[in-house]
Amino acid sequence: MKDRPDHGNPDAPDIEGCTVNRRRFSRILESVEYLKRAGHKPSRRFEPASSPHVAQASFDLSSSTERILGENSSRSAMTTGLLRIYHDSLENALSCWLTEHNCPYSLRKIVPPMREAHNALQEWGSSWSNRMYNRVVDLDRAYATVRTRTLTADEDRAVSKALNMSVVAFASQWAQAGERSTTRPANSAYSTNEFPQSNPFERSMQESLWHQTSQLLHQAAAIDSFRVVFALIIFSLVQQPLDMARPAPNTNSSSMSYERFQAIVQDEETPLFLEIALRQILAQRRKLERMEHENAQRKDNSRLDPLREEDRATFNLLYWLGVMFDTLSAAICQRAVVVDDDDCELPQPDHFAVLGADQDEVWGDLFIRSGIVQSDPEATRWPCSYNLAASTLSSAAPVKVLLFRRVGHLQALLSRKASAVKIESAVKSAFHVYNHWHRRYNPFMLDCVKRHHELPTRIQSWYVLLAGHWHLATFLLSDLLEIIDSTRLSLPGERASRRASNLVTTLRRQNALSVADLSRSSIYSCLGEAQDFHFALNEAALLTEPWTVIFVRSLCRAGYILAEIATKHPDDGERRHARQRCSDCVDGLWYLGRKSDMAFLAARALSQMINEERAVTNVPSGESLAEDCNILETEACQNGLGKDRPGDAVLMDCYAEPMNLFQTWSTSEERGGSTFSSWMFDSESFSMDTNFGIESAPIVDVAL
């Protein structure tokens, strides 16, 4: 969106007369008073310079007016910083997860057209745009001709404000100051029932933005607009700040069960905003299909497509984004998907390449056939070209989604108490995807972990996020296998084979180690700060995760598995190694704890489990995990992360023989009273066309 001129804005300052509109002036005064109550002090860096217009009119600004304008500059810089965070997190991730290369509704040929290839390379480069935001805005503009009625001016303003506030609420998650901004609490005396002090301004801002954006989206949800759909999807990724007054579950036991541990980190709330978005885009899809069908029946020359090809491509991307998020959310929350399998099979327009009838099912083998995207038919290995690395990770993204979908299919069969034959067939389908990943993508992922410090910044971010999601899907699969076999819902022969090979334990241990490696490589890359991202995201690749809850769950599950080994395994050496690897997961949770209350609570709980295990076994080394972490950090810097990891080339065909994994380990009122949305983010001045350079735009006085 282009910046709009101030001439038509009734709230704009009258520069020629050197007067300030009373309404805007009153709004600024309210913001200053709020900032004073919150203890916010403006930065001197953003005090206003003298204006030639003001000097020309001999208008002397008083000291109070200077402070007001200083706050105005601070708000502008804060908004710029928040937009940069959105750009560097969500738009960065979507450059890998969501392209014409890997969207099932946009696949045309094995090699995409030159224009699409050029666009993809541009979005994969070191300078990328707010692609999906801008494309959705353009799509919504084109959709105006399809709507039953034109949006009123009030509705259009409500839609714009809802989208912009969703972006800002999303980015505000990274705004943490005080002890939350450090890797781990400096004082180890905190219990899991307590939070470290955060700057009241940032905490109040997060809470206010979440509640005000939630209210705006509820009001705008009934408006037929793709901007509303995208706003709902963005906001569904935002974790609601926890109520500090709510007591956390008691964790004063090293023998904590997984159910009790889940109570600390479990988000029981229904993904309401995502479901609203999915139902709306389903209705929009059916409307477009109906219009396309009616146009196809016309025999005269008046046949017109409801959307241009480019706008239809944007709709396909947005629809696939919703399907992907629905698939992951449903499997993680163990609920039914909103977009069922039939609704995922969008009919292809005539000008799209027609795939074979046995190959074009989205949840069939569409994503695991060779040559569907522009990458080598064999497994890619690092080092390789940047474009090949990006293409490989982009092609891996839908394979990850496919595993989550097949996990969801298996969950549905269990809930319906399906026959053992159907359940075993679903298990084999899931492992078909699992084995494809290990043959095609796992070697590249292992190379990335081993040589993390050599990778370009965006490749670091993409592989860490993809692998973190993948391992969570595998943990969910292992849970289902345990339930299937323990409740005898499986075939006797297959059940005996899995038990003989110790498959469930092997899967869990192998993936727990992989997640620990992922966290360690992300944090201890010894490169310092990456300059491609905003400073709130650049200390560790996992901080770029837009859907925080997924990576938190992956680290939580891996950490708990390793903590259990550390507390229950009879061998001292293996307990020590498990404790060291668990510390990697805890460190990842500390980092994510800067923006996630759930991650902070999980890190405290796992730390307490390990510390109590130390006390029981009389470990002489110290009081916390910090020692192990420092040792591992030093080793990572000195020796690199190139040690071979267990399970480097493990396939699960016919349930592999047991693997001795551990032998290789050595290698309220304040909410309602805040005026953030009324003064900080005016739709008139909100532009996503900001030219974010290499340098980060700082969030003024918001230490991260």
PDB file of N, CA and C in Angstrom, residues 166-250:
ATOM      1  N   SER A 166      -3.598  -6.812  13.531  1.00  0.00           N
ATOM      2  CA  SER A 166      -3.145  -8.202  13.631  1.00  0.00           C
ATOM      3  C   SER A 166      -1.642  -8.298  13.406  1.00  0.00           C
ATOM      4  N   VAL A 167      -1.155  -7.548  12.427  1.00  0.00           N
ATOM      5  CA  VAL A 167       0.286  -7.527  12.159  1.00  0.00           C
ATOM      6  C   VAL A 167       1.047  -7.005  13.365  1.00  0.00           C
ATOM      7  N   VAL A 168       0.559  -5.913  13.947  1.00  0.00           N
ATOM      8  CA  VAL A 168       1.252  -5.298  15.076  1.00  0.00           C
ATOM      9  C   VAL A 168       1.168  -6.189  16.316  1.00  0.00           C
ATOM     10  N   ALA A 169       0.008  -6.787  16.575  1.00  0.00           N
ATOM     11  CA  ALA A 169      -0.117  -7.692  17.718  1.00  0.00           C
ATOM     12  C   ALA A 169       0.804  -8.891  17.559  1.00  0.00           C
ATOM     13  N   PHE A 170       0.909  -9.402  16.341  1.00  0.00           N
ATOM     14  CA  PHE A 170       1.832 -10.510  16.072  1.00  0.00           C
ATOM     15  C   PHE A 170       3.266 -10.105  16.407  1.00  0.00           C
ATOM     16  N   ALA A 171       3.700  -8.953  15.927  1.00  0.00           N
ATOM     17  CA  ALA A 171       5.089  -8.531  16.124  1.00  0.00           C
ATOM     18  C   ALA A 171       5.381  -8.165  17.567  1.00  0.00           C
ATOM     19  N   SER A 172       4.375  -7.729  18.312  1.00  0.00           N
ATOM     20  CA  SER A 172       4.614  -7.300  19.690  1.00  0.00           C
ATOM     21  C   SER A 172       5.028  -8.450  20.594  1.00  0.00           C
ATOM     22  N   GLN A 173       4.863  -9.693  20.146  1.00  0.00           N
ATOM     23  CA  GLN A 173       5.295 -10.828  20.960  1.00  0.00           C
ATOM     24  C   GLN A 173       6.787 -10.781  21.255  1.00  0.00           C
ATOM     25  N   TRP A 174       7.565 -10.178  20.361  1.00  0.00           N
ATOM     26  CA  TRP A 174       9.014 -10.111  20.533  1.00  0.00           C
ATOM     27  C   TRP A 174       9.430  -8.958  21.445  1.00  0.00           C
ATOM     28  N   ALA A 175       8.495  -8.159  21.915  1.00  0.00           N
ATOM     29  CA  ALA A 175       8.833  -6.995  22.737  1.00  0.00           C
ATOM     30  C   ALA A 175       8.841  -7.399  24.199  1.00  0.00           C
ATOM     31  N   GLN A 176      10.004  -7.776  24.697  1.00  0.00           N
ATOM     32  CA  GLN A 176      10.165  -8.122  26.103  1.00  0.00           C
ATOM     33  C   GLN A 176      11.407  -7.424  26.625  1.00  0.00           C
ATOM     34  N   ALA A 177      11.294  -6.868  27.802  1.00  0.00           N
ATOM     35  CA  ALA A 177      12.442  -6.223  28.426  1.00  0.00           C
ATOM     36  C   ALA A 177      12.646  -6.827  29.812  1.00  0.00           C
ATOM     37  N   GLY A 178      13.599  -6.289  30.547  1.00  0.00           N
ATOM     38  CA  GLY A 178      13.891  -6.808  31.870  1.00  0.00           C
ATOM     39  C   GLY A 178      14.536  -8.173  31.788  1.00  0.00           C
ATOM     40  N   GLU A 179      14.266  -9.012  32.804  1.00  0.00           N
ATOM     41  CA  GLU A 179      14.906 -10.319  32.868  1.00  0.00           C
ATOM     42  C   GLU A 179      14.407 -11.260  31.789  1.00  0.00           C
ATOM     43  N   ARG A 180      13.220 -11.006  31.225  1.00  0.00           N
ATOM     44  CA  ARG A 180      12.722 -11.857  30.144  1.00  0.00           C
ATOM     45  C   ARG A 180      13.566 -11.711  28.885  1.00  0.00           C
ATOM     46  N   SER A 181      14.311 -10.621  28.755  1.00  0.00           N
ATOM     47  CA  SER A 181      15.092 -10.398  27.542  1.00  0.00           C
ATOM     48  C   SER A 181      16.421 -11.116  27.571  1.00  0.00           C
ATOM     49  N   THR A 182      16.768 -11.746  28.696  1.00  0.00           N
ATOM     50  CA  THR A 182      18.019 -12.494  28.777  1.00  0.00           C
ATOM     51  C   THR A 182      17.761 -13.945  28.437  1.00  0.00           C
ATOM     52  N   THR A 183      18.842 -14.692  28.162  1.00  0.00           N
ATOM     53  CA  THR A 183      18.697 -16.089  27.772  1.00  0.00           C
ATOM     54  C   THR A 183      18.021 -16.904  28.860  1.00  0.00           C
ATOM     55  N   ARG A 184      18.434 -16.699  30.104  1.00  0.00           N
ATOM     56  CA  ARG A 184      17.847 -17.405  31.231  1.00  0.00           C
ATOM     57  C   ARG A 184      17.794 -16.437  32.404  1.00  0.00           C
ATOM     58  N   PRO A 185      16.896 -16.651  33.364  1.00  0.00           N
ATOM     59  CA  PRO A 185      16.848 -15.765  34.521  1.00  0.00           C
ATOM     60  C   PRO A 185      18.171 -15.750  35.257  1.00  0.00           C
ATOM     61  N   ALA A 186      18.621 -14.548  35.617  1.00  0.00           N
ATOM     62  CA  ALA A 186      19.886 -14.432  36.323  1.00  0.00           C
ATOM     63  C   ALA A 186      19.801 -15.050  37.705  1.00  0.00           C
ATOM     64  N   ASN A 187      18.638 -15.012  38.320  1.00  0.00           N
ATOM     65  CA  ASN A 187      18.453 -15.558  39.653  1.00  0.00           C
ATOM     66  C   ASN A 187      17.786 -16.912  39.536  1.00  0.00           C
ATOM     67  N   SER A 188      18.461 -17.948  40.023  1.00  0.00           N
ATOM     68  CA  SER A 188      17.921 -19.304  39.893  1.00  0.00           C
ATOM     69  C   SER A 188      16.887 -19.612  40.957  1.00  0.00           C
ATOM     70  N   ALA A 189      16.509 -18.622  41.775  1.00  0.00           N
ATOM     71  CA  ALA A 189      15.574 -18.872  42.860  1.00  0.00           C
ATOM     72  C   ALA A 189      14.117 -18.850  42.415  1.00  0.00           C
ATOM     73  N   TYR A 190      13.865 -18.529  41.150  1.00  0.00           N
ATOM     74  CA  TYR A 190      12.479 -18.482  40.689  1.00  0.00           C
ATOM     75  C   TYR A 190      11.874 -19.874  40.734  1.00  0.00           C
ATOM     76  N   SER A 191      10.613 -19.923  41.074  1.00  0.00           N
ATOM     77  CA  SER A 191       9.875 -21.170  40.959  1.00  0.00           C
ATOM     78  C   SER A 191       9.069 -21.121  39.683  1.00  0.00           C
ATOM     79  N   THR A 192       8.493 -22.267  39.316  1.00  0.00           N
ATOM     80  CA  THR A 192       7.704 -22.291  38.091  1.00  0.00           C
ATOM     81  C   THR A 192       6.398 -21.540  38.245  1.00  0.00           C
ATOM     82  N   ASN A 193       6.059 -21.137  39.472  1.00  0.00           N
ATOM     83  CA  ASN A 193       4.846 -20.362  39.676  1.00  0.00           C
ATOM     84  C   ASN A 193       5.075 -18.868  39.500  1.00  0.00           C
ATOM     85  N   GLU A 194       6.308 -18.475  39.222  1.00  0.00           N
ATOM     86  CA  GLU A 194       6.628 -17.063  39.140  1.00  0.00           C
ATOM     87  C   GLU A 194       7.191 -16.717  37.775  1.00  0.00           C
ATOM     88  N   PHE A 195       6.962 -15.488  37.350  1.00  0.00           N
ATOM     89  CA  PHE A 195       7.556 -14.953  36.133  1.00  0.00           C
ATOM     90  C   PHE A 195       8.596 -13.914  36.526  1.00  0.00           C
ATOM     91  N   PRO A 196       9.664 -13.792  35.755  1.00  0.00           N
ATOM     92  CA  PRO A 196      10.594 -12.699  35.995  1.00  0.00           C
ATOM     93  C   PRO A 196       9.952 -11.374  35.613  1.00  0.00           C
ATOM     94  N   GLN A 197      10.511 -10.322  36.132  1.00  0.00           N
ATOM     95  CA  GLN A 197       9.960  -9.003  35.856  1.00  0.00           C
ATOM     96  C   GLN A 197      10.137  -8.632  34.391  1.00  0.00           C
ATOM     97  N   SER A 198       9.079  -8.144  33.783  1.00  0.00           N
ATOM     98  CA  SER A 198       9.143  -7.572  32.445  1.00  0.00           C
ATOM     99  C   SER A 198       8.887  -6.076  32.554  1.00  0.00           C
ATOM    100  N   ASN A 199       9.331  -5.333  31.571  1.00  0.00           N
ATOM    101  CA  ASN A 199       9.036  -3.914  31.540  1.00  0.00           C
ATOM    102  C   ASN A 199       7.524  -3.743  31.447  1.00  0.00           C
ATOM    103  N   PRO A 200       6.924  -2.979  32.354  1.00  0.00           N
ATOM    104  CA  PRO A 200       5.453  -2.877  32.343  1.00  0.00           C
ATOM    105  C   PRO A 200       4.905  -2.284  31.058  1.00  0.00           C
ATOM    106  N   PHE A 201       5.702  -1.454  30.392  1.00  0.00           N
ATOM    107  CA  PHE A 201       5.224  -0.860  29.140  1.00  0.00           C
ATOM    108  C   PHE A 201       5.027  -1.937  28.085  1.00  0.00           C
ATOM    109  N   GLU A 202       6.054  -2.794  27.893  1.00  0.00           N
ATOM    110  CA  GLU A 202       5.946  -3.823  26.861  1.00  0.00           C
ATOM    111  C   GLU A 202       4.852  -4.836  27.194  1.00  0.00           C
ATOM    112  N   ARG A 203       4.780  -5.243  28.472  1.00  0.00           N
ATOM    113  CA  ARG A 203       3.761  -6.221  28.851  1.00  0.00           C
ATOM    114  C   ARG A 203       2.361  -5.641  28.656  1.00  0.00           C
ATOM    115  N   SER A 204       2.190  -4.403  29.076  1.00  0.00           N
ATOM    116  CA  SER A 204       0.894  -3.756  28.893  1.00  0.00           C
ATOM    117  C   SER A 204       0.564  -3.605  27.417  1.00  0.00           C
ATOM    118  N   MET A 205       1.579  -3.287  26.613  1.00  0.00           N
ATOM    119  CA  MET A 205       1.358  -3.155  25.179  1.00  0.00           C
ATOM    120  C   MET A 205       0.900  -4.482  24.584  1.00  0.00           C
ATOM    121  N   GLN A 206       1.559  -5.576  24.950  1.00  0.00           N
ATOM    122  CA  GLN A 206       1.183  -6.882  24.413  1.00  0.00           C
ATOM    123  C   GLN A 206      -0.242  -7.246  24.794  1.00  0.00           C
ATOM    124  N   GLU A 207      -0.566  -7.083  26.072  1.00  0.00           N
ATOM    125  CA  GLU A 207      -1.908  -7.444  26.527  1.00  0.00           C
ATOM    126  C   GLU A 207      -2.973  -6.568  25.865  1.00  0.00           C
ATOM    127  N   SER A 208      -2.699  -5.274  25.792  1.00  0.00           N
ATOM    128  CA  SER A 208      -3.673  -4.364  25.182  1.00  0.00           C
ATOM    129  C   SER A 208      -3.877  -4.680  23.707  1.00  0.00           C
ATOM    130  N   LEU A 209      -2.777  -4.904  22.999  1.00  0.00           N
ATOM    131  CA  LEU A 209      -2.882  -5.212  21.574  1.00  0.00           C
ATOM    132  C   LEU A 209      -3.639  -6.515  21.354  1.00  0.00           C
ATOM    133  N   TRP A 210      -3.370  -7.516  22.186  1.00  0.00           N
ATOM    134  CA  TRP A 210      -4.051  -8.803  21.995  1.00  0.00           C
ATOM    135  C   TRP A 210      -5.560  -8.632  22.178  1.00  0.00           C
ATOM    136  N   HIS A 211      -5.970  -7.985  23.247  1.00  0.00           N
ATOM    137  CA  HIS A 211      -7.402  -7.865  23.534  1.00  0.00           C
ATOM    138  C   HIS A 211      -8.096  -6.929  22.551  1.00  0.00           C
ATOM    139  N   GLN A 212      -7.454  -5.846  22.187  1.00  0.00           N
ATOM    140  CA  GLN A 212      -8.089  -4.930  21.245  1.00  0.00           C
ATOM    141  C   GLN A 212      -8.174  -5.539  19.851  1.00  0.00           C
ATOM    142  N   THR A 213      -7.124  -6.259  19.447  1.00  0.00           N
ATOM    143  CA  THR A 213      -7.166  -6.913  18.134  1.00  0.00           C
ATOM    144  C   THR A 213      -8.206  -8.020  18.116  1.00  0.00           C
ATOM    145  N   SER A 214      -8.307  -8.756  19.204  1.00  0.00           N
ATOM    146  CA  SER A 214      -9.334  -9.796  19.301  1.00  0.00           C
ATOM    147  C   SER A 214     -10.724  -9.202  19.137  1.00  0.00           C
ATOM    148  N   GLN A 215     -10.955  -8.077  19.787  1.00  0.00           N
ATOM    149  CA  GLN A 215     -12.260  -7.425  19.668  1.00  0.00           C
ATOM    150  C   GLN A 215     -12.509  -6.941  18.245  1.00  0.00           C
ATOM    151  N   LEU A 216     -11.496  -6.352  17.628  1.00  0.00           N
ATOM    152  CA  LEU A 216     -11.640  -5.876  16.250  1.00  0.00           C
ATOM    153  C   LEU A 216     -11.963  -7.022  15.298  1.00  0.00           C
ATOM    154  N   LEU A 217     -11.296  -8.150  15.470  1.00  0.00           N
ATOM    155  CA  LEU A 217     -11.515  -9.285  14.573  1.00  0.00           C
ATOM    156  C   LEU A 217     -12.898  -9.891  14.769  1.00  0.00           C
ATOM    157  N   HIS A 218     -13.368  -9.936  15.998  1.00  0.00           N
ATOM    158  CA  HIS A 218     -14.731 -10.422  16.218  1.00  0.00           C
ATOM    159  C   HIS A 218     -15.743  -9.517  15.517  1.00  0.00           C
ATOM    160  N   GLN A 219     -15.493  -8.229  15.532  1.00  0.00           N
ATOM    161  CA  GLN A 219     -16.404  -7.289  14.883  1.00  0.00           C
ATOM    162  C   GLN A 219     -16.333  -7.382  13.362  1.00  0.00           C
ATOM    163  N   ALA A 220     -15.138  -7.669  12.837  1.00  0.00           N
ATOM    164  CA  ALA A 220     -14.954  -7.692  11.380  1.00  0.00           C
ATOM    165  C   ALA A 220     -15.148  -9.076  10.777  1.00  0.00           C
ATOM    166  N   ALA A 221     -15.325 -10.103  11.606  1.00  0.00           N
ATOM    167  CA  ALA A 221     -15.341 -11.480  11.106  1.00  0.00           C
ATOM    168  C   ALA A 221     -16.457 -11.737  10.101  1.00  0.00           C
ATOM    169  N   ALA A 222     -17.548 -11.017  10.208  1.00  0.00           N
ATOM    170  CA  ALA A 222     -18.680 -11.250   9.306  1.00  0.00           C
ATOM    171  C   ALA A 222     -18.532 -10.535   7.973  1.00  0.00           C
ATOM    172  N   ILE A 223     -17.502  -9.721   7.811  1.00  0.00           N
ATOM    173  CA  ILE A 223     -17.309  -8.975   6.568  1.00  0.00           C
ATOM    174  C   ILE A 223     -16.641  -9.878   5.538  1.00  0.00           C
ATOM    175  N   ASP A 224     -17.196  -9.898   4.347  1.00  0.00           N
ATOM    176  CA  ASP A 224     -16.689 -10.756   3.272  1.00  0.00           C
ATOM    177  C   ASP A 224     -15.438 -10.115   2.673  1.00  0.00           C
ATOM    178  N   SER A 225     -14.281 -10.498   3.197  1.00  0.00           N
ATOM    179  CA  SER A 225     -13.038  -9.858   2.772  1.00  0.00           C
ATOM    180  C   SER A 225     -11.872 -10.817   2.971  1.00  0.00           C
ATOM    181  N   PHE A 226     -10.983 -10.877   1.978  1.00  0.00           N
ATOM    182  CA  PHE A 226      -9.773 -11.688   2.116  1.00  0.00           C
ATOM    183  C   PHE A 226      -8.791 -11.061   3.105  1.00  0.00           C
ATOM    184  N   ARG A 227      -8.870  -9.753   3.277  1.00  0.00           N
ATOM    185  CA  ARG A 227      -8.023  -9.122   4.289  1.00  0.00           C
ATOM    186  C   ARG A 227      -8.403  -9.602   5.682  1.00  0.00           C
ATOM    187  N   VAL A 228      -9.691  -9.815   5.907  1.00  0.00           N
ATOM    188  CA  VAL A 228     -10.132 -10.339   7.196  1.00  0.00           C
ATOM    189  C   VAL A 228      -9.619 -11.764   7.384  1.00  0.00           C
ATOM    190  N   VAL A 229      -9.694 -12.570   6.338  1.00  0.00           N
ATOM    191  CA  VAL A 229      -9.190 -13.947   6.417  1.00  0.00           C
ATOM    192  C   VAL A 229      -7.716 -13.960   6.792  1.00  0.00           C
ATOM    193  N   PHE A 230      -6.932 -13.140   6.108  1.00  0.00           N
ATOM    194  CA  PHE A 230      -5.497 -13.111   6.380  1.00  0.00           C
ATOM    195  C   PHE A 230      -5.219 -12.579   7.785  1.00  0.00           C
ATOM    196  N   ALA A 231      -5.979 -11.578   8.215  1.00  0.00           N
ATOM    197  CA  ALA A 231      -5.809 -11.048   9.572  1.00  0.00           C
ATOM    198  C   ALA A 231      -6.105 -12.119  10.616  1.00  0.00           C
ATOM    199  N   LEU A 232      -7.155 -12.891  10.403  1.00  0.00           N
ATOM    200  CA  LEU A 232      -7.501 -13.964  11.337  1.00  0.00           C
ATOM    201  C   LEU A 232      -6.406 -15.028  11.385  1.00  0.00           C
ATOM    202  N   ILE A 233      -5.841 -15.362  10.229  1.00  0.00           N
ATOM    203  CA  ILE A 233      -4.770 -16.354  10.192  1.00  0.00           C
ATOM    204  C   ILE A 233      -3.543 -15.838  10.934  1.00  0.00           C
ATOM    205  N   ILE A 234      -3.177 -14.590  10.688  1.00  0.00           N
ATOM    206  CA  ILE A 234      -2.021 -14.013  11.386  1.00  0.00           C
ATOM    207  C   ILE A 234      -2.251 -14.026  12.892  1.00  0.00           C
ATOM    208  N   PHE A 235      -3.434 -13.589  13.309  1.00  0.00           N
ATOM    209  CA  PHE A 235      -3.693 -13.482  14.746  1.00  0.00           C
ATOM    210  C   PHE A 235      -3.795 -14.853  15.406  1.00  0.00           C
ATOM    211  N   SER A 236      -4.149 -15.878  14.645  1.00  0.00           N
ATOM    212  CA  SER A 236      -4.214 -17.225  15.223  1.00  0.00           C
ATOM    213  C   SER A 236      -2.839 -17.723  15.657  1.00  0.00           C
ATOM    214  N   LEU A 237      -1.771 -17.113  15.144  1.00  0.00           N
ATOM    215  CA  LEU A 237      -0.415 -17.497  15.530  1.00  0.00           C
ATOM    216  C   LEU A 237       0.043 -16.813  16.809  1.00  0.00           C
ATOM    217  N   VAL A 238      -0.704 -15.818  17.260  1.00  0.00           N
ATOM    218  CA  VAL A 238      -0.290 -15.025  18.419  1.00  0.00           C
ATOM    219  C   VAL A 238      -0.723 -15.735  19.696  1.00  0.00           C
ATOM    220  N   GLN A 239       0.225 -15.964  20.594  1.00  0.00           N
ATOM    221  CA  GLN A 239      -0.111 -16.548  21.883  1.00  0.00           C
ATOM    222  C   GLN A 239      -0.656 -15.468  22.804  1.00  0.00           C
ATOM    223  N   GLN A 240      -1.789 -15.746  23.410  1.00  0.00           N
ATOM    224  CA  GLN A 240      -2.353 -14.787  24.354  1.00  0.00           C
ATOM    225  C   GLN A 240      -1.472 -14.720  25.591  1.00  0.00           C
ATOM    226  N   PRO A 241      -1.085 -13.518  26.036  1.00  0.00           N
ATOM    227  CA  PRO A 241      -0.290 -13.414  27.269  1.00  0.00           C
ATOM    228  C   PRO A 241      -1.050 -14.025  28.436  1.00  0.00           C
ATOM    229  N   LEU A 242      -0.357 -14.808  29.236  1.00  0.00           N
ATOM    230  CA  LEU A 242      -1.002 -15.461  30.363  1.00  0.00           C
ATOM    231  C   LEU A 242      -1.331 -14.445  31.447  1.00  0.00           C
ATOM    232  N   ASP A 243      -2.391 -14.748  32.172  1.00  0.00           N
ATOM    233  CA  ASP A 243      -2.770 -13.921  33.310  1.00  0.00           C
ATOM    234  C   ASP A 243      -1.779 -14.190  34.434  1.00  0.00           C
ATOM    235  N   MET A 244      -1.020 -13.165  34.825  1.00  0.00           N
ATOM    236  CA  MET A 244       0.006 -13.354  35.846  1.00  0.00           C
ATOM    237  C   MET A 244      -0.584 -13.750  37.198  1.00  0.00           C
ATOM    238  N   ALA A 245      -1.853 -13.432  37.413  1.00  0.00           N
ATOM    239  CA  ALA A 245      -2.470 -13.760  38.693  1.00  0.00           C
ATOM    240  C   ALA A 245      -2.910 -15.214  38.768  1.00  0.00           C
ATOM    241  N   ARG A 246      -2.935 -15.903  37.624  1.00  0.00           N
ATOM    242  CA  ARG A 246      -3.388 -17.291  37.619  1.00  0.00           C
ATOM    243  C   ARG A 246      -2.292 -18.192  38.152  1.00  0.00           C
ATOM    244  N   PRO A 247      -2.559 -19.003  39.171  1.00  0.00           N
ATOM    245  CA  PRO A 247      -1.505 -19.876  39.700  1.00  0.00           C
ATOM    246  C   PRO A 247      -1.141 -20.960  38.702  1.00  0.00           C
ATOM    247  N   ALA A 248       0.148 -21.204  38.576  1.00  0.00           N
ATOM    248  CA  ALA A 248       0.624 -22.265  37.691  1.00  0.00           C
ATOM    249  C   ALA A 248       0.547 -23.597  38.410  1.00  0.00           C
ATOM    250  N   PRO A 249       0.495 -24.705  37.676  1.00  0.00           N
ATOM    251  CA  PRO A 249       0.447 -26.018  38.310  1.00  0.00           C
ATOM    252  C   PRO A 249       1.673 -26.255  39.171  1.00  0.00           C
ATOM    253  N   ASN A 250       1.468 -26.968  40.273  1.00  0.00           N
ATOM    254  CA  ASN A 250       2.574 -27.293  41.165  1.00  0.00           C
ATOM    255  C   ASN A 250       3.492 -28.309  40.501  1.00  0.00           C
TER     256      ASN A 250
END
